[in-house]
Amino acid sequence: QVQLVESGGDWVQPGGSLRLSCIVSGSIFSTNTMGWYRQAPGKERELVARISRSGSTGYATSVNGRFTISRDYAKNMMYLQMNSLKPEDTGVYYCNADKGYGLGAPNGYWGQGTQVTVSS
């Protein structure tokens, strides 16, 4: 059974940093493209960052240069380092793994989400 569990969400002031973690159980970690999504109140879920099996990465324009996605194969972990946080980064952040239907597909592998709040 595949499970994704996020952690690391918190309240932080603008300009601060957080690191989100996602631990993956099951055999998918080494073979699947993975990503971080976020959903702000009243808005649709959006892709923040993605990382392929080979380690190539991609970022939403709004976070490029501030966020870094990475994965640790030895620990079955994926991370999102978030720096220079802005209030518009507030939302629930979800860990996602491609189940063969494309990254972000509703029937893919999803974690339960972790709340990030950026405010003064």
GROMACS .gro file of N, CA, C and O in nm:
model
  480
    1GLN      N    1   0.085  -0.119   0.000
    1GLN     CA    2   0.000   0.000   0.000
    1GLN      C    3   0.088   0.124   0.000
    1GLN      O    4   0.182   0.134   0.077
    2VAL      N    5   0.056   0.217  -0.087
    2VAL     CA    6   0.134   0.339  -0.099
    2VAL      C    7   0.074   0.447  -0.009
    2VAL      O    8  -0.048   0.470  -0.011
    3GLN      N    9   0.159   0.510   0.067
    3GLN     CA   10   0.115   0.622   0.150
    3GLN      C   11   0.213   0.737   0.138
    3GLN      O   12   0.335   0.715   0.133
    4LEU      N   13   0.160   0.858   0.134
    4LEU     CA   14   0.240   0.980   0.133
    4LEU      C   15   0.199   1.062   0.255
    4LEU      O   16   0.078   1.087   0.274
    5VAL      N   17   0.295   1.103   0.334
    5VAL     CA   18   0.265   1.180   0.454
    5VAL      C   19   0.353   1.305   0.457
    5VAL      O   20   0.475   1.295   0.459
    6GLU      N   21   0.286   1.421   0.458
    6GLU     CA   22   0.359   1.547   0.461
    6GLU      C   23   0.378   1.594   0.606
    6GLU      O   24   0.298   1.560   0.694
    7SER      N   25   0.477   1.677   0.625
    7SER     CA   26   0.499   1.744   0.753
    7SER      C   27   0.578   1.872   0.728
    7SER      O   28   0.633   1.892   0.619
    8GLY      N   29   0.583   1.956   0.830
    8GLY     CA   30   0.665   2.076   0.821
    8GLY      C   31   0.588   2.205   0.804
    8GLY      O   32   0.646   2.314   0.810
    9GLY      N   33   0.458   2.197   0.780
    9GLY     CA   34   0.381   2.319   0.767
    9GLY      C   35   0.374   2.396   0.897
    9GLY      O   36   0.377   2.338   1.006
   10ASP      N   37   0.364   2.527   0.886
   10ASP     CA   38   0.365   2.610   1.007
   10ASP      C   39   0.323   2.751   0.971
   10ASP      O   40   0.298   2.783   0.853
   11TRP      N   41   0.314   2.836   1.071
   11TRP     CA   42   0.294   2.979   1.051
   11TRP      C   43   0.432   3.043   1.047
   11TRP      O   44   0.519   3.012   1.131
   12VAL      N   45   0.453   3.137   0.954
   12VAL     CA   46   0.581   3.205   0.942
   12VAL      C   47   0.556   3.347   0.893
   12VAL      O   48   0.458   3.374   0.822
   13GLN      N   49   0.641   3.437   0.933
   13GLN     CA   50   0.630   3.576   0.889
   13GLN      C   51   0.682   3.591   0.746
   13GLN      O   52   0.766   3.512   0.700
   14PRO      N   53   0.635   3.690   0.675
   14PRO     CA   54   0.687   3.715   0.539
   14PRO      C   55   0.839   3.729   0.541
   14PRO      O   56   0.896   3.793   0.631
   15GLY      N   57   0.901   3.669   0.442
   15GLY     CA   58   1.047   3.668   0.435
   15GLY      C   59   1.110   3.549   0.502
   15GLY      O   60   1.231   3.525   0.486
   16GLY      N   61   1.031   3.473   0.576
   16GLY     CA   62   1.084   3.357   0.647
   16GLY      C   63   1.097   3.235   0.558
   16GLY      O   64   1.070   3.240   0.437
   17SER      N   65   1.139   3.125   0.621
   17SER     CA   66   1.163   3.000   0.548
   17SER      C   67   1.096   2.883   0.619
   17SER      O   68   1.077   2.885   0.741
   18LEU      N   69   1.062   2.783   0.540
   18LEU     CA   70   1.011   2.657   0.591
   18LEU      C   71   1.063   2.545   0.502
   18LEU      O   72   1.089   2.568   0.383
   19ARG      N   73   1.074   2.426   0.560
   19ARG     CA   74   1.104   2.309   0.479
   19ARG      C   75   0.994   2.205   0.500
   19ARG      O   76   0.972   2.160   0.613
   20LEU      N   77   0.928   2.170   0.393
   20LEU     CA   78   0.826   2.065   0.397
   20LEU      C   79   0.891   1.932   0.363
   20LEU      O   80   0.983   1.925   0.281
   21SER      N   81   0.839   1.828   0.426
   21SER     CA   82   0.888   1.693   0.400
   21SER      C   83   0.771   1.603   0.361
   21SER      O   84   0.659   1.623   0.407
   22CYS      N   85   0.801   1.504   0.279
   22CYS     CA   86   0.701   1.405   0.240
   22CYS      C   87   0.769   1.269   0.244
   22CYS      O   88   0.867   1.247   0.172
   23ILE      N   89   0.719   1.181   0.329
   23ILE     CA   90   0.775   1.047   0.334
   23ILE      C   91   0.683   0.955   0.255
   23ILE      O   92   0.560   0.964   0.266
   24VAL      N   93   0.743   0.870   0.175
   24VAL     CA   94   0.669   0.784   0.085
   24VAL      C   95   0.691   0.639   0.122
   24VAL      O   96   0.806   0.593   0.126
   25SER      N   97   0.584   0.569   0.149
   25SER     CA   98   0.595   0.426   0.173
   25SER      C   99   0.549   0.353   0.047
   25SER      O  100   0.467   0.404  -0.028
   26GLY      N  101   0.604   0.237   0.024
   26GLY     CA  102   0.570   0.165  -0.097
   26GLY      C  103   0.683   0.170  -0.197
   26GLY      O  104   0.785   0.236  -0.175
   27SER      N  105   0.663   0.108  -0.311
   27SER     CA  106   0.772   0.090  -0.405
   27SER      C  107   0.779   0.196  -0.513
   27SER      O  108   0.857   0.185  -0.605
   28ILE      N  109   0.698   0.301  -0.501
   28ILE     CA  110   0.690   0.396  -0.610
   28ILE      C  111   0.800   0.500  -0.610
   28ILE      O  112   0.827   0.564  -0.710
   29PHE      N  113   0.863   0.518  -0.496
   29PHE     CA  114   0.947   0.638  -0.480
   29PHE      C  115   1.055   0.647  -0.586
   29PHE      O  116   1.083   0.753  -0.640
   30SER      N  117   1.118   0.535  -0.616
   30SER     CA  118   1.233   0.540  -0.706
   30SER      C  119   1.194   0.548  -0.853
   30SER      O  120   1.280   0.569  -0.938
   31THR      N  121   1.067   0.532  -0.885
   31THR     CA  122   1.029   0.523  -1.025
   31THR      C  123   0.934   0.631  -1.073
   31THR      O  124   0.915   0.646  -1.192
   32ASN      N  125   0.876   0.703  -0.981
   32ASN     CA  126   0.770   0.795  -1.022
   32ASN      C  127   0.811   0.941  -1.013
   32ASN      O  128   0.883   0.981  -0.923
   33THR      N  129   0.758   1.018  -1.107
   33THR     CA  130   0.768   1.163  -1.095
   33THR      C  131   0.684   1.208  -0.976
   33THR      O  132   0.574   1.156  -0.953
   34MET      N  133   0.735   1.304  -0.902
   34MET     CA  134   0.666   1.352  -0.784
   34MET      C  135   0.659   1.504  -0.786
   34MET      O  136   0.734   1.570  -0.858
   35GLY      N  137   0.571   1.557  -0.704
   35GLY     CA  138   0.556   1.701  -0.702
   35GLY      C  139   0.491   1.752  -0.577
   35GLY      O  140   0.436   1.675  -0.497
   36TRP      N  141   0.498   1.881  -0.559
   36TRP     CA  142   0.428   1.953  -0.452
   36TRP      C  143   0.322   2.042  -0.516
   36TRP      O  144   0.350   2.115  -0.611
   37TYR      N  145   0.202   2.033  -0.460
   37TYR     CA  146   0.091   2.118  -0.500
   37TYR      C  147   0.049   2.200  -0.380
   37TYR      O  148   0.077   2.166  -0.266
   38ARG      N  149  -0.022   2.308  -0.406
   38ARG     CA  150  -0.079   2.385  -0.297
   38ARG      C  151  -0.218   2.433  -0.338
   38ARG      O  152  -0.248   2.451  -0.455
   39GLN      N  153  -0.298   2.456  -0.234
   39GLN     CA  154  -0.433   2.508  -0.257
   39GLN      C  155  -0.460   2.616  -0.155
   39GLN      O  156  -0.460   2.591  -0.034
   40ALA      N  157  -0.481   2.737  -0.207
   40ALA     CA  158  -0.516   2.850  -0.122
   40ALA      C  159  -0.667   2.855  -0.105
   40ALA      O  160  -0.741   2.803  -0.190
   41PRO      N  161  -0.716   2.918   0.000
   41PRO     CA  162  -0.861   2.927   0.020
   41PRO      C  163  -0.931   2.988  -0.100
   41PRO      O  164  -0.890   3.094  -0.150
   42GLY      N  165  -1.033   2.922  -0.149
   42GLY     CA  166  -1.111   2.974  -0.260
   42GLY      C  167  -1.045   2.960  -0.396
   42GLY      O  168  -1.099   3.011  -0.495
   43LYS      N  169  -0.932   2.893  -0.400
   43LYS     CA  170  -0.860   2.878  -0.528
   43LYS      C  171  -0.841   2.731  -0.562
   43LYS      O  172  -0.852   2.644  -0.476
   44GLU      N  173  -0.810   2.706  -0.687
   44GLU     CA  174  -0.785   2.569  -0.731
   44GLU      C  175  -0.645   2.525  -0.688
   44GLU      O  176  -0.555   2.607  -0.668
   45ARG      N  177  -0.630   2.394  -0.676
   45ARG     CA  178  -0.499   2.340  -0.645
   45ARG      C  179  -0.405   2.367  -0.762
   45ARG      O  180  -0.442   2.351  -0.879
   46GLU      N  181  -0.281   2.406  -0.730
   46GLU     CA  182  -0.185   2.439  -0.836
   46GLU      C  183  -0.052   2.368  -0.811
   46GLU      O  184  -0.012   2.346  -0.696
   47LEU      N  185   0.017   2.338  -0.919
   47LEU     CA  186   0.148   2.276  -0.910
   47LEU      C  187   0.251   2.380  -0.867
   47LEU      O  188   0.259   2.488  -0.926
   48VAL      N  189   0.328   2.347  -0.767
   48VAL     CA  190   0.433   2.436  -0.717
   48VAL      C  191   0.568   2.394  -0.772
   48VAL      O  192   0.645   2.477  -0.822
   49ALA      N  193   0.598   2.264  -0.763
   49ALA     CA  194   0.728   2.214  -0.808
   49ALA      C  195   0.715   2.066  -0.838
   49ALA      O  196   0.633   1.996  -0.779
   50ARG      N  197   0.801   2.018  -0.929
   50ARG     CA  198   0.800   1.878  -0.965
   50ARG      C  199   0.943   1.829  -0.979
   50ARG      O  200   1.034   1.907  -1.010
   51ILE      N  201   0.959   1.697  -0.959
   51ILE     CA  202   1.092   1.638  -0.972
   51ILE      C  203   1.076   1.500  -1.033
   51ILE      O  204   0.993   1.420  -0.990
   52SER      N  205   1.155   1.471  -1.135
   52SER     CA  206   1.144   1.344  -1.203
   52SER      C  207   1.230   1.239  -1.134
   52SER      O  208   1.307   1.268  -1.042
   53ARG      N  209   1.218   1.116  -1.185
   53ARG     CA  210   1.300   1.008  -1.133
   53ARG      C  211   1.449   1.039  -1.147
   53ARG      O  212   1.529   1.006  -1.061
   54SER      N  213   1.485   1.106  -1.255
   54SER     CA  214   1.625   1.139  -1.281
   54SER      C  215   1.673   1.261  -1.204
   54SER      O  216   1.792   1.291  -1.204
   55GLY      N  217   1.578   1.331  -1.143
   55GLY     CA  218   1.616   1.448  -1.063
   55GLY      C  219   1.595   1.581  -1.133
   55GLY      O  220   1.624   1.686  -1.073
   56SER      N  221   1.546   1.580  -1.254
   56SER     CA  222   1.519   1.707  -1.320
   56SER      C  223   1.399   1.774  -1.253
   56SER      O  224   1.305   1.706  -1.210
   57THR      N  225   1.405   1.905  -1.243
   57THR     CA  226   1.304   1.979  -1.165
   57THR      C  227   1.236   2.084  -1.250
   57THR      O  228   1.287   2.130  -1.352
   58GLY      N  229   1.119   2.126  -1.203
   58GLY     CA  230   1.045   2.234  -1.265
   58GLY      C  231   0.967   2.308  -1.159
   58GLY      O  232   0.927   2.248  -1.058
   59TYR      N  233   0.947   2.438  -1.179
   59TYR     CA  234   0.883   2.520  -1.078
   59TYR      C  235   0.777   2.612  -1.140
   59TYR      O  236   0.790   2.654  -1.254
   60ALA      N  237   0.678   2.643  -1.059
   60ALA     CA  238   0.584   2.746  -1.098
   60ALA      C  239   0.659   2.879  -1.103
   60ALA      O  240   0.751   2.904  -1.024
   61THR      N  241   0.619   2.965  -1.194
   61THR     CA  242   0.685   3.094  -1.209
   61THR      C  243   0.685   3.172  -1.078
   61THR      O  244   0.784   3.239  -1.043
   62SER      N  245   0.577   3.161  -1.003
   62SER     CA  246   0.562   3.240  -0.880
   62SER      C  247   0.659   3.200  -0.770
   62SER      O  248   0.682   3.278  -0.677
   63VAL      N  249   0.718   3.081  -0.780
   63VAL     CA  250   0.808   3.035  -0.673
   63VAL      C  251   0.950   3.014  -0.724
   63VAL      O  252   1.041   2.987  -0.643
   64ASN      N  253   0.971   3.026  -0.853
   64ASN     CA  254   1.104   3.003  -0.912
   64ASN      C  255   1.207   3.095  -0.848
   64ASN      O  256   1.185   3.217  -0.840
   65GLY      N  257   1.316   3.035  -0.801
   65GLY     CA  258   1.422   3.113  -0.737
   65GLY      C  259   1.406   3.122  -0.587
   65GLY      O  260   1.500   3.162  -0.517
   66ARG      N  261   1.290   3.086  -0.536
   66ARG     CA  262   1.267   3.091  -0.391
   66ARG      C  263   1.249   2.951  -0.331
   66ARG      O  264   1.284   2.928  -0.215
   67PHE      N  265   1.193   2.860  -0.407
   67PHE     CA  266   1.165   2.724  -0.359
   67PHE      C  267   1.260   2.626  -0.428
   67PHE      O  268   1.298   2.644  -0.544
   68THR      N  269   1.294   2.519  -0.355
   68THR     CA  270   1.378   2.413  -0.409
   68THR      C  271   1.318   2.278  -0.372
   68THR      O  272   1.296   2.249  -0.254
   69ILE      N  273   1.294   2.196  -0.474
   69ILE     CA  274   1.242   2.061  -0.451
   69ILE      C  275   1.358   1.963  -0.460
   69ILE      O  276   1.451   1.981  -0.540
   70SER      N  277   1.354   1.860  -0.375
   70SER     CA  278   1.459   1.760  -0.377
   70SER      C  279   1.402   1.627  -0.328
   70SER      O  280   1.293   1.623  -0.270
   71ARG      N  281   1.477   1.520  -0.353
   71ARG     CA  282   1.434   1.390  -0.304
   71ARG      C  283   1.554   1.312  -0.257
   71ARG      O  284   1.663   1.324  -0.314
   72ASP      N  285   1.533   1.234  -0.153
   72ASP     CA  286   1.638   1.152  -0.094
   72ASP      C  287   1.597   1.007  -0.111
   72ASP      O  288   1.507   0.959  -0.042
   73TYR      N  289   1.663   0.937  -0.204
   73TYR     CA  290   1.623   0.800  -0.234
   73TYR      C  291   1.651   0.706  -0.118
   73TYR      O  292   1.578   0.610  -0.097
   74ALA      N  293   1.754   0.732  -0.044
   74ALA     CA  294   1.789   0.644   0.068
   74ALA      C  295   1.683   0.647   0.177
   74ALA      O  296   1.661   0.548   0.247
   75LYS      N  297   1.617   0.762   0.191
   75LYS     CA  298   1.518   0.779   0.298
   75LYS      C  299   1.375   0.778   0.247
   75LYS      O  300   1.282   0.791   0.327
   76ASN      N  301   1.356   0.764   0.117
   76ASN     CA  302   1.222   0.772   0.058
   76ASN      C  303   1.151   0.902   0.096
   76ASN      O  304   1.033   0.904   0.130
   77MET      N  305   1.227   1.010   0.090
   77MET     CA  306   1.174   1.139   0.129
   77MET      C  307   1.180   1.237   0.013
   77MET      O  308   1.272   1.233  -0.069
   78MET      N  309   1.085   1.326   0.010
   78MET     CA  310   1.087   1.440  -0.082
   78MET      C  311   1.073   1.566   0.003
   78MET      O  312   1.003   1.566   0.104
   79TYR      N  313   1.140   1.671  -0.040
   79TYR     CA  314   1.141   1.794   0.037
   79TYR      C  315   1.103   1.914  -0.051
   79TYR      O  316   1.118   1.911  -0.172
   80LEU      N  317   1.057   2.018   0.017
   80LEU     CA  318   1.037   2.147  -0.049
   80LEU      C  319   1.092   2.253   0.044
   80LEU      O  320   1.034   2.282   0.149
   81GLN      N  321   1.207   2.308   0.007
   81GLN     CA  322   1.266   2.419   0.082
   81GLN      C  323   1.206   2.548   0.030
   81GLN      O  324   1.215   2.578  -0.089
   82MET      N  325   1.143   2.623   0.120
   82MET     CA  326   1.075   2.745   0.080
   82MET      C  327   1.141   2.864   0.151
   82MET      O  328   1.141   2.870   0.274
   83ASN      N  329   1.197   2.954   0.073
   83ASN     CA  330   1.262   3.073   0.125
   83ASN      C  331   1.189   3.198   0.078
   83ASN      O  332   1.111   3.194  -0.016
   84SER      N  333   1.217   3.308   0.145
   84SER     CA  334   1.157   3.437   0.108
   84SER      C  335   1.006   3.424   0.091
   84SER      O  336   0.948   3.470  -0.007
   85LEU      N  337   0.944   3.364   0.190
   85LEU     CA  338   0.800   3.337   0.181
   85LEU      C  339   0.718   3.464   0.178
   85LEU      O  340   0.754   3.565   0.242
   86LYS      N  341   0.610   3.458   0.103
   86LYS     CA  342   0.519   3.570   0.086
   86LYS      C  343   0.379   3.530   0.133
   86LYS      O  344   0.346   3.411   0.133
   87PRO      N  345   0.297   3.626   0.168
   87PRO     CA  346   0.160   3.592   0.209
   87PRO      C  347   0.085   3.510   0.104
   87PRO      O  348   0.004   3.423   0.139
   88GLU      N  349   0.114   3.534  -0.022
   88GLU     CA  350   0.045   3.459  -0.128
   88GLU      C  351   0.091   3.314  -0.138
   88GLU      O  352   0.034   3.237  -0.216
   89ASP      N  353   0.190   3.275  -0.060
   89ASP     CA  354   0.231   3.135  -0.053
   89ASP      C  355   0.145   3.056   0.046
   89ASP      O  356   0.159   2.934   0.057
   90THR      N  357   0.060   3.124   0.116
   90THR     CA  358  -0.028   3.058   0.213
   90THR      C  359  -0.119   2.957   0.145
   90THR      O  360  -0.175   2.984   0.038
   91GLY      N  361  -0.133   2.841   0.208
   91GLY     CA  362  -0.222   2.739   0.156
   91GLY      C  363  -0.191   2.604   0.216
   91GLY      O  364  -0.098   2.590   0.297
   92VAL      N  365  -0.266   2.505   0.174
   92VAL     CA  366  -0.238   2.367   0.211
   92VAL      C  367  -0.149   2.308   0.103
   92VAL      O  368  -0.183   2.314  -0.015
   93TYR      N  369  -0.039   2.253   0.146
   93TYR     CA  370   0.058   2.195   0.053
   93TYR      C  371   0.046   2.044   0.054
   93TYR      O  372   0.043   1.981   0.160
   94TYR      N  373   0.039   1.987  -0.067
   94TYR     CA  374   0.018   1.845  -0.084
   94TYR      C  375   0.136   1.781  -0.158
   94TYR      O  376   0.187   1.837  -0.256
   95CYS      N  377   0.172   1.664  -0.115
   95CYS     CA  378   0.270   1.580  -0.182
   95CYS      C  379   0.194   1.490  -0.280
   95CYS      O  380   0.089   1.436  -0.244
   96ASN      N  381   0.247   1.477  -0.399
   96ASN     CA  382   0.179   1.398  -0.503
   96ASN      C  383   0.279   1.312  -0.579
   96ASN      O  384   0.391   1.355  -0.606
   97ALA      N  385   0.236   1.192  -0.612
   97ALA     CA  386   0.318   1.104  -0.695
   97ALA      C  387   0.233   1.054  -0.812
   97ALA      O  388   0.116   1.021  -0.796
   98ASP      N  389   0.295   1.050  -0.927
   98ASP     CA  390   0.227   1.005  -1.048
   98ASP      C  391   0.195   0.856  -1.037
   98ASP      O  392   0.282   0.775  -1.010
   99LYS      N  393   0.070   0.823  -1.062
   99LYS     CA  394   0.026   0.684  -1.057
   99LYS      C  395   0.010   0.628  -1.197
   99LYS      O  396  -0.048   0.521  -1.216
  100GLY      N  397   0.059   0.703  -1.295
  100GLY     CA  398   0.046   0.658  -1.433
  100GLY      C  399  -0.055   0.737  -1.512
  100GLY      O  400  -0.070   0.719  -1.633
  101TYR      N  401  -0.125   0.828  -1.444
  101TYR     CA  402  -0.227   0.910  -1.509
  101TYR      C  403  -0.180   1.055  -1.528
  101TYR      O  404  -0.257   1.140  -1.569
  102GLY      N  405  -0.053   1.079  -1.495
  102GLY     CA  406   0.000   1.214  -1.501
  102GLY      C  407   0.007   1.276  -1.364
  102GLY      O  408  -0.077   1.249  -1.278
  103LEU      N  409   0.109   1.359  -1.344
  103LEU     CA  410   0.124   1.426  -1.215
  103LEU      C  411   0.004   1.516  -1.191
  103LEU      O  412  -0.041   1.587  -1.281
  104GLY      N  413  -0.049   1.510  -1.070
  104GLY     CA  414  -0.162   1.594  -1.036
  104GLY      C  415  -0.298   1.534  -1.064
  104GLY      O  416  -0.400   1.596  -1.031
  105ALA      N  417  -0.302   1.415  -1.122
  105ALA     CA  418  -0.430   1.352  -1.151
  105ALA      C  419  -0.504   1.324  -1.020
  105ALA      O  420  -0.443   1.283  -0.922
  106PRO      N  421  -0.636   1.346  -1.018
  106PRO     CA  422  -0.712   1.324  -0.894
  106PRO      C  423  -0.696   1.183  -0.838
  106PRO      O  424  -0.703   1.163  -0.716
  107ASN      N  425  -0.679   1.085  -0.926
  107ASN     CA  426  -0.667   0.946  -0.881
  107ASN      C  427  -0.522   0.902  -0.866
  107ASN      O  428  -0.492   0.784  -0.864
  108GLY      N  429  -0.431   1.000  -0.854
  108GLY     CA  430  -0.293   0.968  -0.824
  108GLY      C  431  -0.272   0.946  -0.676
  108GLY      O  432  -0.367   0.937  -0.598
  109TYR      N  433  -0.145   0.941  -0.637
  109TYR     CA  434  -0.112   0.925  -0.496
  109TYR      C  435  -0.100   1.064  -0.433
  109TYR      O  436  -0.022   1.147  -0.479
  110TRP      N  437  -0.175   1.085  -0.326
  110TRP     CA  438  -0.176   1.216  -0.258
  110TRP      C  439  -0.158   1.198  -0.108
  110TRP      O  440  -0.209   1.102  -0.049
  111GLY      N  441  -0.089   1.295  -0.049
  111GLY     CA  442  -0.084   1.303   0.095
  111GLY      C  443  -0.205   1.378   0.147
  111GLY      O  444  -0.290   1.424   0.071
  112GLN      N  445  -0.209   1.392   0.280
  112GLN     CA  446  -0.325   1.455   0.343
  112GLN      C  447  -0.313   1.607   0.347
  112GLN      O  448  -0.409   1.677   0.375
  113GLY      N  449  -0.193   1.659   0.320
  113GLY     CA  450  -0.172   1.803   0.318
  113GLY      C  451  -0.115   1.857   0.447
  113GLY      O  452  -0.137   1.801   0.555
  114THR      N  453  -0.041   1.966   0.436
  114THR     CA  454   0.013   2.036   0.553
  114THR      C  455  -0.006   2.186   0.530
  114THR      O  456   0.018   2.237   0.421
  115GLN      N  457  -0.052   2.255   0.636
  115GLN     CA  458  -0.088   2.396   0.624
  115GLN      C  459   0.034   2.486   0.638
  115GLN      O  460   0.110   2.473   0.734
  116VAL      N  461   0.047   2.577   0.543
  116VAL     CA  462   0.149   2.682   0.549
  116VAL      C  463   0.078   2.816   0.554
  116VAL      O  464  -0.006   2.845   0.468
  117THR      N  465   0.108   2.895   0.655
  117THR     CA  466   0.049   3.027   0.669
  117THR      C  467   0.159   3.130   0.678
  117THR      O  468   0.247   3.120   0.765
  118VAL      N  469   0.155   3.227   0.588
  118VAL     CA  470   0.256   3.333   0.586
  118VAL      C  471   0.184   3.465   0.614
  118VAL      O  472   0.105   3.512   0.533
  119SER      N  473   0.210   3.521   0.730
  119SER     CA  474   0.147   3.647   0.766
  119SER      C  475   0.225   3.713   0.877
  119SER      O  476   0.302   3.648   0.949
  120SER      N  477   0.203   3.842   0.890
  120SER     CA  478   0.269   3.917   0.997
  120SER      C  479   0.173   3.938   1.114
  120SER      O  480   0.210   3.998   1.213
   0.00000   0.00000   0.00000
